[in-house]
Coordinates of C-alpha atoms in Angstrom, one line a residue:
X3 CA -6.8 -9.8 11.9
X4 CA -10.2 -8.3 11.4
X5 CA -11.4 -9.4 7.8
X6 CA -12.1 -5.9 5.4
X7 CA -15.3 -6.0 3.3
X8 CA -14.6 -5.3 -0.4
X9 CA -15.8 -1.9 -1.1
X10 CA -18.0 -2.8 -3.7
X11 CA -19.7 -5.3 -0.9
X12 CA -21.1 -2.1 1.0
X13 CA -24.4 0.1 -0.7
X14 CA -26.4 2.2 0.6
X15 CA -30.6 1.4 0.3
X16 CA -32.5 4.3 1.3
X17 CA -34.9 3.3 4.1
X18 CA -38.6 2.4 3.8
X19 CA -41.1 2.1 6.6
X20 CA -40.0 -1.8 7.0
X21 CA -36.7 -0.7 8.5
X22 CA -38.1 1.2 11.7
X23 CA -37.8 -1.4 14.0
X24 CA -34.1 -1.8 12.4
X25 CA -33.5 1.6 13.0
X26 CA -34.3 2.1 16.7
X27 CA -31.9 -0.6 17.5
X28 CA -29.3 0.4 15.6
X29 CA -29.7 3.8 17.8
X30 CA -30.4 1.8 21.3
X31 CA -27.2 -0.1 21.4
X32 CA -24.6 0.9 23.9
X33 CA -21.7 2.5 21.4
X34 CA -24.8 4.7 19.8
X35 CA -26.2 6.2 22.7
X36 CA -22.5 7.0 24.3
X37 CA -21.4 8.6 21.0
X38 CA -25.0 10.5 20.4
X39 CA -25.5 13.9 22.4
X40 CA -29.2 12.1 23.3
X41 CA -27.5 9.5 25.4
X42 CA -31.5 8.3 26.4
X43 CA -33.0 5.3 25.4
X44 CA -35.7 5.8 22.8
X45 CA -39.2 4.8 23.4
X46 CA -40.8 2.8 20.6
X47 CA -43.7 5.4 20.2
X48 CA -41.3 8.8 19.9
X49 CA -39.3 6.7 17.3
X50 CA -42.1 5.6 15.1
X51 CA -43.5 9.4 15.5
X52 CA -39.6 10.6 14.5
X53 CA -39.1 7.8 11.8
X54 CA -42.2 8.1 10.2
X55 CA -41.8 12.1 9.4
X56 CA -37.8 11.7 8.6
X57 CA -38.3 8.9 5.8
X58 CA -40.9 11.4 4.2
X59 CA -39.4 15.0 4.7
X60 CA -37.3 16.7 1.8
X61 CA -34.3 18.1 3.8
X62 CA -33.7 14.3 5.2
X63 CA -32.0 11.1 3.7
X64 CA -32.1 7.8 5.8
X65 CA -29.8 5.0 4.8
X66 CA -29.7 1.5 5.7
X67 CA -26.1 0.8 5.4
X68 CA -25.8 -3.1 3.6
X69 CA -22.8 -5.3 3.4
X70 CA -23.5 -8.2 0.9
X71 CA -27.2 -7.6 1.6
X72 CA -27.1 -7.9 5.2
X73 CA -28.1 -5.0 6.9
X74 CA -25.6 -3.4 9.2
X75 CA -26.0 0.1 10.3
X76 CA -28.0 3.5 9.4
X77 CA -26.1 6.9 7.4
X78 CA -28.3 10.1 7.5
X79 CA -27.9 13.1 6.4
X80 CA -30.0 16.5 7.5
X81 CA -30.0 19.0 4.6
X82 CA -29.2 22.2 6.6
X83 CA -28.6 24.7 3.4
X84 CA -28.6 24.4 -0.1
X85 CA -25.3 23.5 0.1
X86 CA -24.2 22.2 3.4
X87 CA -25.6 17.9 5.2
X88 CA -25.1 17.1 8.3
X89 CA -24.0 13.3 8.5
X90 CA -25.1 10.8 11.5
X91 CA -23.5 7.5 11.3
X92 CA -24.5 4.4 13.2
X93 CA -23.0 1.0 12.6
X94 CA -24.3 -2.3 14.2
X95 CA -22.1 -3.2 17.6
X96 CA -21.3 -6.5 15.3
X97 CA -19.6 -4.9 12.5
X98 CA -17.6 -2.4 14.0
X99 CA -14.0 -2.4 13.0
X100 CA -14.4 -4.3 9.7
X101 CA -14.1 -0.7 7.6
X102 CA -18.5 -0.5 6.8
X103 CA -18.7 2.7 8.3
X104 CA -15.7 4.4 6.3
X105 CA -17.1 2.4 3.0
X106 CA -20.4 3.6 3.6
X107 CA -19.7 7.1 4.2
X108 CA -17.3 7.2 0.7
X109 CA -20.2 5.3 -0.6
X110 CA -22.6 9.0 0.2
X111 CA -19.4 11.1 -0.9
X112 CA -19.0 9.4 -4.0
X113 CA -22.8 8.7 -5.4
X114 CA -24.5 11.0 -3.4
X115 CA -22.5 14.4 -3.2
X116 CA -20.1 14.5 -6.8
X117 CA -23.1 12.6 -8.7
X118 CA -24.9 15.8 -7.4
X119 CA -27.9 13.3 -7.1
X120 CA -30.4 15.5 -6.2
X121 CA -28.6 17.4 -3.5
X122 CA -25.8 19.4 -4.7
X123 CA -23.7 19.6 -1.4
X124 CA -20.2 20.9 -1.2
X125 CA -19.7 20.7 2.2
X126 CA -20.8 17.0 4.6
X127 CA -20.0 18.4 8.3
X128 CA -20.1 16.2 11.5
X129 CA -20.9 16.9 15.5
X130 CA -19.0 14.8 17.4
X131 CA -18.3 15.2 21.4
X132 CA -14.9 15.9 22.5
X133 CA -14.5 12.6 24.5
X134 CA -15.2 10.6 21.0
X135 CA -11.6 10.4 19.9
X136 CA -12.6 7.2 18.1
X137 CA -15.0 9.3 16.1
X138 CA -12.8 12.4 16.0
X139 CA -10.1 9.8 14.0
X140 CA -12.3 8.3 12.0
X141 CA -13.7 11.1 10.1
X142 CA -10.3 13.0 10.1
X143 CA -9.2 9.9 8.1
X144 CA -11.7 10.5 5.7
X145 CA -11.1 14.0 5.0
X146 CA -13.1 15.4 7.4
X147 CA -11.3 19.0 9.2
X148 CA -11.6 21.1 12.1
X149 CA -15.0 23.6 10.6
X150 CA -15.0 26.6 12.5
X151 CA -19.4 28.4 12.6
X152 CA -20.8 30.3 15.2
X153 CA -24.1 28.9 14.6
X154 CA -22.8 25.3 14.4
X155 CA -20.6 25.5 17.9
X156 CA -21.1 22.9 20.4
X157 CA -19.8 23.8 24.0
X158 CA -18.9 19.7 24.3
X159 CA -18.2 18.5 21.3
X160 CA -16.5 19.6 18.0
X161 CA -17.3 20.2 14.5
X162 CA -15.3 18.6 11.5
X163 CA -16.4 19.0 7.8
X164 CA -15.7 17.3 4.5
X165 CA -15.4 20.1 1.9
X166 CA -15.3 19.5 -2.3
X167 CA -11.7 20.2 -3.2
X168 CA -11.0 20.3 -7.1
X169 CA -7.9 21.5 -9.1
X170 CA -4.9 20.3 -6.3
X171 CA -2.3 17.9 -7.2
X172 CA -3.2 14.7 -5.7
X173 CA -2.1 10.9 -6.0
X174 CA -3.2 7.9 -4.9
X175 CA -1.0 4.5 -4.4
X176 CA -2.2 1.0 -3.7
X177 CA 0.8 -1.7 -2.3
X178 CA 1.4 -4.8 -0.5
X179 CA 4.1 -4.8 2.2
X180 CA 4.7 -7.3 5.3
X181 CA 6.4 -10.6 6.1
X182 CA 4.7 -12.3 2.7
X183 CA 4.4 -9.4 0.4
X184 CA 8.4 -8.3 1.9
X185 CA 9.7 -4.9 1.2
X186 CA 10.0 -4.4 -2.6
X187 CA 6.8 -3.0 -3.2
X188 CA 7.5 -0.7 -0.2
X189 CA 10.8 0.7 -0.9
X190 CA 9.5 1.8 -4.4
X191 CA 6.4 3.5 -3.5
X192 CA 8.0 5.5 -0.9
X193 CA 10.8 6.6 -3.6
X194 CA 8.0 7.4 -6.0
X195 CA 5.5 9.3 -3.3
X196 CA 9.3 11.5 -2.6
X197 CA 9.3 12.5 -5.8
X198 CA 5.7 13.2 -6.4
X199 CA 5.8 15.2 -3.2
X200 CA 9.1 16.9 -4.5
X201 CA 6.8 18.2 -7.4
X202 CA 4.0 19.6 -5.0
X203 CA 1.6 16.8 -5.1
X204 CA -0.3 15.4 -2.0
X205 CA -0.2 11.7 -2.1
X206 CA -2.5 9.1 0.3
X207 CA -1.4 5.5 0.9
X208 CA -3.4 2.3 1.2
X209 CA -1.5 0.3 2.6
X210 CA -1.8 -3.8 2.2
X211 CA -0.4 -5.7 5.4
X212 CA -1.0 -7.1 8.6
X213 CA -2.3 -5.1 11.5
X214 CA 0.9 -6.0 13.6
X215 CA 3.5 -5.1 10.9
X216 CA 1.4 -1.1 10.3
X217 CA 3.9 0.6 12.1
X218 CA 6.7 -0.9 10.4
X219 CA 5.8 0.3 6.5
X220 CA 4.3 3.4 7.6
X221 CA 7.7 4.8 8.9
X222 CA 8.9 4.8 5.1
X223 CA 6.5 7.7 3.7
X224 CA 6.7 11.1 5.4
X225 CA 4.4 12.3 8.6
X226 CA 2.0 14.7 6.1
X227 CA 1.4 11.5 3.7
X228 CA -2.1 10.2 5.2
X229 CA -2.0 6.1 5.2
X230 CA -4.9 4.3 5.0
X231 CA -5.7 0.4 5.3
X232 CA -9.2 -0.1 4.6
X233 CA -10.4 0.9 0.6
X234 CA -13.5 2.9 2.5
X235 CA -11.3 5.6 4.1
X236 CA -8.9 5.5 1.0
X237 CA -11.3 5.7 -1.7
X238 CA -13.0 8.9 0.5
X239 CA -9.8 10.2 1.1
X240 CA -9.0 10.4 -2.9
X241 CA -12.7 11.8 -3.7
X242 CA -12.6 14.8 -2.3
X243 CA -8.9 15.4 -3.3
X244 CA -9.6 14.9 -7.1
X245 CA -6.6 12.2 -8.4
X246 CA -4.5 13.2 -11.3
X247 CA -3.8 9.4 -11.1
X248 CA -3.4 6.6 -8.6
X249 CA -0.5 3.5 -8.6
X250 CA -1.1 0.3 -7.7
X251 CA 2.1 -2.1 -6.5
X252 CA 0.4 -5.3 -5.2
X253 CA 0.8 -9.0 -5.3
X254 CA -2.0 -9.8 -7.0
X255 CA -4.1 -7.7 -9.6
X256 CA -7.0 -6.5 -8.1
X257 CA -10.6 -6.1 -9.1
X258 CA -11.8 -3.4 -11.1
X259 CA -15.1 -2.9 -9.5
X260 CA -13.0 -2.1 -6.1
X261 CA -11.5 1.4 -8.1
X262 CA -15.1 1.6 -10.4
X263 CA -16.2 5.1 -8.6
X264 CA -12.4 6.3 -9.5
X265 CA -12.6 5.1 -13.0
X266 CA -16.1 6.2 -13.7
X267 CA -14.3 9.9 -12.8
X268 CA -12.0 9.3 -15.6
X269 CA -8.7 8.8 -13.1
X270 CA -6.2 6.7 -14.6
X271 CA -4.9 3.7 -13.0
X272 CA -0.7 3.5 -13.4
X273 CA 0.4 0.1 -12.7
X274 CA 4.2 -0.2 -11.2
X275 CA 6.4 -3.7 -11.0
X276 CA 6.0 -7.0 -12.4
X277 CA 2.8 -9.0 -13.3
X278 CA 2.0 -11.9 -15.7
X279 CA -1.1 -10.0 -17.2
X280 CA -2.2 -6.2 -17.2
X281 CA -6.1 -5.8 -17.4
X282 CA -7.3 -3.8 -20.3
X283 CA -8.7 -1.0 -17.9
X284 CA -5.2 0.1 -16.8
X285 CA -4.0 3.0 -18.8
X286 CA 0.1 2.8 -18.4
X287 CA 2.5 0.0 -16.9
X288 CA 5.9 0.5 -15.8
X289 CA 8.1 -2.6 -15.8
X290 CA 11.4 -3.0 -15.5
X291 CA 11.7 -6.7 -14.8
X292 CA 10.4 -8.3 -17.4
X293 CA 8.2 -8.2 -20.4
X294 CA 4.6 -9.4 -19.7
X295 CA 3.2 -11.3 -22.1
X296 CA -0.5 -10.0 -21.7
X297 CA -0.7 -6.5 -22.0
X298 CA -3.7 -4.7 -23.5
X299 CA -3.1 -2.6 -26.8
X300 CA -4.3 0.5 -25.0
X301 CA -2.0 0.3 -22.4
X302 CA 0.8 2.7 -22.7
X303 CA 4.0 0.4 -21.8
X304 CA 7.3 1.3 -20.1
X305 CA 9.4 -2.2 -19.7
X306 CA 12.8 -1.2 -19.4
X307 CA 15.6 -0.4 -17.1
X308 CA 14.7 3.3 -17.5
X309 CA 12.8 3.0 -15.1
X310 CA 13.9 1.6 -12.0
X311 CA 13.3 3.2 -8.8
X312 CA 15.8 3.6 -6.4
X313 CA 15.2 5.5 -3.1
X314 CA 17.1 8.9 -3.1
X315 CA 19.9 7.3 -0.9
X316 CA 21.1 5.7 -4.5
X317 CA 22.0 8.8 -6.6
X318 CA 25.1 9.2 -6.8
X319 CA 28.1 6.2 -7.2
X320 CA 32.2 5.9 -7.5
X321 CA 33.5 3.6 -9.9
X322 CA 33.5 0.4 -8.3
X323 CA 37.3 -1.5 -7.6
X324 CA 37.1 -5.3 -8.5
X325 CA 39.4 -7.3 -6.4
X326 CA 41.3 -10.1 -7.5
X327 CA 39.3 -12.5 -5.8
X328 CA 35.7 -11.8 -3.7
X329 CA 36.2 -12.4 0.0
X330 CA 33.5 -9.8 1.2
X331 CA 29.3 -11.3 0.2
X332 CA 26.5 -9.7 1.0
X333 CA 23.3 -11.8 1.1
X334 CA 19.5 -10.5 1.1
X335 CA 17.1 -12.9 1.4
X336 CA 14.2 -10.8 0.8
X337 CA 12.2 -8.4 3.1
X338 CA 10.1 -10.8 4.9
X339 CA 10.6 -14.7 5.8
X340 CA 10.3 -15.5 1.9
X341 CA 9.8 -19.4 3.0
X342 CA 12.8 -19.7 4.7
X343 CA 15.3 -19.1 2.2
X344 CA 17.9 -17.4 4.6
X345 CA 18.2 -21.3 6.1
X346 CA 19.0 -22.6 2.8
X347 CA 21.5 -20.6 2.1
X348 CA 23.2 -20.9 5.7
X349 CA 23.1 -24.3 5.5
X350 CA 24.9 -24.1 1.9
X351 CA 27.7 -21.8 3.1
X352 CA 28.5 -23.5 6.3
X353 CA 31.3 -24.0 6.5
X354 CA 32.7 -20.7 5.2
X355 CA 36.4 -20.6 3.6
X356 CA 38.9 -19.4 5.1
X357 CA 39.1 -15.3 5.0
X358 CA 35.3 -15.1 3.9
X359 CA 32.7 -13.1 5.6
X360 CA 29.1 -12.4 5.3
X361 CA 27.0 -9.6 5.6
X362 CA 23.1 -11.1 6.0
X363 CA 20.6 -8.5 5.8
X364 CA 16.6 -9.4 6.8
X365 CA 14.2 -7.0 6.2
X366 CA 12.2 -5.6 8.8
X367 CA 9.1 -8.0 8.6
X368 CA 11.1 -10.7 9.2
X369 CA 9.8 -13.0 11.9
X370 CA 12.0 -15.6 12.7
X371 CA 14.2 -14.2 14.3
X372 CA 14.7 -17.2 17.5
X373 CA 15.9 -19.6 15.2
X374 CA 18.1 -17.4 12.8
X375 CA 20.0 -16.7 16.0
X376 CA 20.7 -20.2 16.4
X377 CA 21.8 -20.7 13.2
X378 CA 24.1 -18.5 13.3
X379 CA 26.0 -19.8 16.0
X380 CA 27.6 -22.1 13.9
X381 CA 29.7 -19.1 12.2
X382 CA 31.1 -18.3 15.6
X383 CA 30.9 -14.7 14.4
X384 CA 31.7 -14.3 10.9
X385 CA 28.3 -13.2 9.6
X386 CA 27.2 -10.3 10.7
X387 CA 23.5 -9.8 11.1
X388 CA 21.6 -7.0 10.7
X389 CA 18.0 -6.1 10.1
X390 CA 15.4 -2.9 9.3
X391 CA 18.4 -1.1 8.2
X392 CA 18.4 2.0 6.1
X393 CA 18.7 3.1 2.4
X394 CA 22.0 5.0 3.7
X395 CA 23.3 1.8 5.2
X396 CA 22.5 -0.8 2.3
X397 CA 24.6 1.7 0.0
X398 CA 27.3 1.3 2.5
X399 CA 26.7 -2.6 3.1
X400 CA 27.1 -2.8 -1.1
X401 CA 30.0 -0.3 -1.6
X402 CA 31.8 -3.1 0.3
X403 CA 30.7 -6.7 -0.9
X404 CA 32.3 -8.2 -3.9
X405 CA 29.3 -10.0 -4.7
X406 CA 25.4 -10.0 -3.3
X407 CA 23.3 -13.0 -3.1
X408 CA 19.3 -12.0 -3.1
X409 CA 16.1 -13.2 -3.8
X410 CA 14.7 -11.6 -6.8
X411 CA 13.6 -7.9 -5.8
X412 CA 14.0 -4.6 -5.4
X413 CA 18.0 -5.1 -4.1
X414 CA 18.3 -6.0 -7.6
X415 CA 18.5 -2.8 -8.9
X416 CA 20.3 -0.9 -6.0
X417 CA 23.2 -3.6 -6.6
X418 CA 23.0 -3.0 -9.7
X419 CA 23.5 1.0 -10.0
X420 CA 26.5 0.6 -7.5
X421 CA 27.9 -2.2 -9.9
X422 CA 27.7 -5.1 -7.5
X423 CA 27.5 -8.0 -9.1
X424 CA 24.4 -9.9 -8.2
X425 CA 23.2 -13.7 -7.8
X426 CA 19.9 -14.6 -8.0
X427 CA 17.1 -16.8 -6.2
X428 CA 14.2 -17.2 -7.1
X429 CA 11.1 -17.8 -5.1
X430 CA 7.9 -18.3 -7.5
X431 CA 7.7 -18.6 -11.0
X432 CA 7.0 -14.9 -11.7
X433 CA 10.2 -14.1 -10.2
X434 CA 12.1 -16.6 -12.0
X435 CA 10.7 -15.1 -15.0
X436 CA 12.3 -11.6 -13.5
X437 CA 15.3 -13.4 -12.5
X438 CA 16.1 -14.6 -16.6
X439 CA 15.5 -11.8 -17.8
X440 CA 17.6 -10.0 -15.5
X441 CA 20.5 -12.4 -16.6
X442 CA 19.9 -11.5 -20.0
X443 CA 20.1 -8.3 -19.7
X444 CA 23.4 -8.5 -17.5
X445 CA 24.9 -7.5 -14.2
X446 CA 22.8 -10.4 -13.1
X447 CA 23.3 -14.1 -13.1
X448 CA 20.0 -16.6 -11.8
X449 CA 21.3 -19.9 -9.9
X450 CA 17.4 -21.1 -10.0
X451 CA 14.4 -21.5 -7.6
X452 CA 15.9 -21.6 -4.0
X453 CA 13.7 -24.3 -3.1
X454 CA 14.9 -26.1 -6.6
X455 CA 18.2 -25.7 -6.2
X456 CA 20.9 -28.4 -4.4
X457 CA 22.8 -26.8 -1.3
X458 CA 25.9 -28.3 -2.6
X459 CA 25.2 -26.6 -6.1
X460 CA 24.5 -23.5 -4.7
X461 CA 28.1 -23.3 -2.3
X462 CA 29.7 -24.3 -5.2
X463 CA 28.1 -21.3 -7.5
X464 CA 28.6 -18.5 -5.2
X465 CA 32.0 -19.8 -4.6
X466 CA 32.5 -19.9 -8.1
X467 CA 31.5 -16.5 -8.9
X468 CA 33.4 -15.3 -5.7
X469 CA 36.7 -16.2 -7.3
X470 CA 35.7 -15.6 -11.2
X471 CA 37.4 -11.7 -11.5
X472 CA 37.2 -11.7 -14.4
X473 CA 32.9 -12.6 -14.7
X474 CA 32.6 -10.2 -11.9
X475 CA 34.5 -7.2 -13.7
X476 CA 31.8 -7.7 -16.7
X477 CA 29.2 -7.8 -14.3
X478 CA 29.7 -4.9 -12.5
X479 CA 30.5 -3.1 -16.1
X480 CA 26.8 -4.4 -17.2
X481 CA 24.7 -4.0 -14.3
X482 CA 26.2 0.4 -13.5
X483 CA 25.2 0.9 -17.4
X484 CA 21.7 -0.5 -16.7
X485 CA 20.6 1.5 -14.0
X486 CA 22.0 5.5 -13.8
X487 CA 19.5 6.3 -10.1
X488 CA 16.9 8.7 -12.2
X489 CA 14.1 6.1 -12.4
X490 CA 11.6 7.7 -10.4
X491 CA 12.3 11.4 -12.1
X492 CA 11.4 9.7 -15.2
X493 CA 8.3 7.1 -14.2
X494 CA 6.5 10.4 -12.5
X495 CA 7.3 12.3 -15.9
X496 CA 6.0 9.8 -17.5
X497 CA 2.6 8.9 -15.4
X498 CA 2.3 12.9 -15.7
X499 CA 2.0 12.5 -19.8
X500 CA 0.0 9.7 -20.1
X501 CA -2.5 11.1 -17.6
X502 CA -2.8 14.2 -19.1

């Protein structure tokens, strides 16, 4: 996978006489010239007589175009009102598809256009032909719309414009998703961009993952929610839309200097899930996990089941019947390959008891799927496999276990609200922090750190809590009173206080 630049890696230098000879062969290269309308070589001596003039007239701005000081393509903008730039974008063969060009031209959106730094333009327009469709996406991505001018038409081209927008409801969310990140961050983001929508605001996605898992996460949000996966075209995106707020659901916290031109605009930063430590720059966190044990003083906190997000699927329940004795397990072993788990626990409930059967569920960035399949002969068909599935169909796939065995997540919760009693793995230490304090709290009970944990031990504790009706009744009780489906009605109520 291409490697993204940080977007505090990319700056703009305005360009001095020194950068002529850049300049020309940032324009003489082979994807300039069959983008430009001037598809001719340029001489030397008409450059110098251009370049000289443009780096010294008023109603011109020449950019060199930097990425950690290395210089690597050209932005200029023609004043053609008092309000209204034309931009020209050029980006050196070299660094093409690395996200420069989309930083660079938030970079002139941001500092150049809202700062009102000397030009006060409201509207950035672009001249692109029609046979560019790579250009055509590019600066749709960014905002950029179909600008309709009689004195602006192009009989072979087209004309797209980036327009100041304040007052509309906008928000912006940040998330890991793929075979490492898996699917909880995913799964909560979309239920919280449903309800945000529900309420009339427009959000935009960046999305964290793999280029070959893309297609897989963005089939979760809804065809008008515009998904990015480079911070350039998302940071753009959210400029021109004016954030109430933006979410971020990640891994890993990120830098503040990648989210300083939103924060220096006074948009607040909601975080969402479970982290060791919350940066003092964040102004509300939302965690229903666990209790984090470094949490600034001005950070508004919400760490309680109250808010748990469930997808709309899980709204309404039936009061769950216990049987006697478990028969039925479900097992979810996380959204991705998390390690390997799923081979751990085959190899622990091989072979199963009489009368037992399993439901396995993978998530859809799952990748091993070659070697599952031969593991599972060994069950000569009494697990059932099935992967990518639904919201609609895991409330089914629940309503029917006796008992679920996951890796610490998202399922958590959805087991939870439909009073399924839950057994937990963990797979890093911040999820066995989750997983204990899950446990405490009830409808939950942590058999350790899959990796940890003997194969033997963990037969014999599913087993255990397979036959226990009596552990599984209070379980069940526990885990329904927890979590009543209205988390995301009340995380977006409260992100909609705190931001106010």
């Amino acid at each position: 996978m291409t490697e993204r630049r940080p977007f505090s890696m990319v700056r703009l230098r305005p360009a001095t006489a020194r950068d002529e000879a850049f300049v020309l062969r940032v324009r003489n290269q082979k994807s300039s010239r069959r983008a430009s309308f001037n598809s001719h070589l340029i001489t030397p001596p008409i450059h110098h007589l251009w370049y000289s003039n443009a780096i010294k007239d008023p109603y011109v701005r020449v950019f060199i175009i930097e990425c950690g000081r290395e210089p690597s393509g050209v932005l200029r903008i023609n004043r053609l009102t008092e309000k209204t730039g034309e931009i020209h974008l050029a980006v050196l063969s070299s660094r093409r598809r690395q996200g420069i060009g989309a930083m660079a031209v938030s970079c002139f959106l941001i500092e150049n256009v809202l700062r009102s730094d000397g030009w006060d333009l409201e509207t950035v327009i672009a001249r692109i032909k029609n046979n560019n469709s790579a250009s055509l996406s590019f600066f749709g991505k960014l905002g950029f719309e179909p600008f309709n001018s009689k004195s602006l038409a192009l009989r072979n081209g087209k004309v797209l414009a980036w327009t100041q927008k304040a007052g509309k409801k906008t928000a912006g969310i940040i998330l890991d998703a793929g075979s490492t990140a898996g699917m909880g961050h995913l799964m909560r983001q979309s239920a919280l961009a449903k309800e945000l929508e529900r309420r009339g605001y427009a959000c935009a996605v960046w999305m964290r993952c793999p280029k070959n898992e893309r297609k897989i996460g963005a089939r979760f949000f809804s065809k008008k929610t515009p998904i990015f996966y480079s911070p350039g075209e998302f940071l753009s995106f959210l400029n021109h839309q004016t954030p109430r707020f933006f979410i971020i659901d990640v891994l890993q916290v990120p830098s503040r200097r990648l989210f300083a031109p939103l924060a220096e605009r006074g948009v607040p930063a909601m975080f969402v899930g479970n982290y060791e430590r919350v940066p003092g720059w964040v102004k509300a966190y939302f965690n229903p996990y666990s209790r984090s044990r470094a949490v600034s003083a001005q950070t508004r906190r919400v760490e309680n089941s109250s808010c748990v997000v469930l997808s709309p699927e899980f709204s309404s329940r039936t009061k769950r019947k216990i049987k006697k004795e478990g028969k039925n397990l479900l097992v979810l072993p996380g959204g991705g390959n998390t390690g390997g788990m799923v081979f751990k626990i085959l190899d622990a409930l091989n072979p199963l008891p009489v009368g037992h059967r399993v439901s396995l569920v993978m998530g859809p960035y799952f990748t091993m799927g070659k070697k599952l399949a031969k593991r599972l002969r060994r069950f000569e068909g009494r697990i059932q496999l099935f992967q990518g599935i639904s919201p609609a169909s895991m409330c089914r796939l629940m309503r029917e276990a006796d008992a679920a065995l996951l890796s610490f997540g998202r399922s958590l919760d959805e087991a939870r609200f439909l009073g399924l009693p839950v057994l937990l793995l963990s797979s890093s230490p911040l999820n066995r922090m989750g997983s204990l304090y899950a446990e405490k709290k009830g409808g939950a009970a942590y058999l350790g750190d899959w990796r940890v944990i003997s194969r033997q031990k963990l037969r014999t504790s599913v087993l255990q809590h397979l036959k226990n009706f009596r552990k599984r009744s209070v379980m069940s009780i526990q885990g329904s009173r927890l979590v009543d489906g209205r988390g995301a009605e009340r995380t977006v109520d409260c992100m909609e206080k705190f931001a106010a």
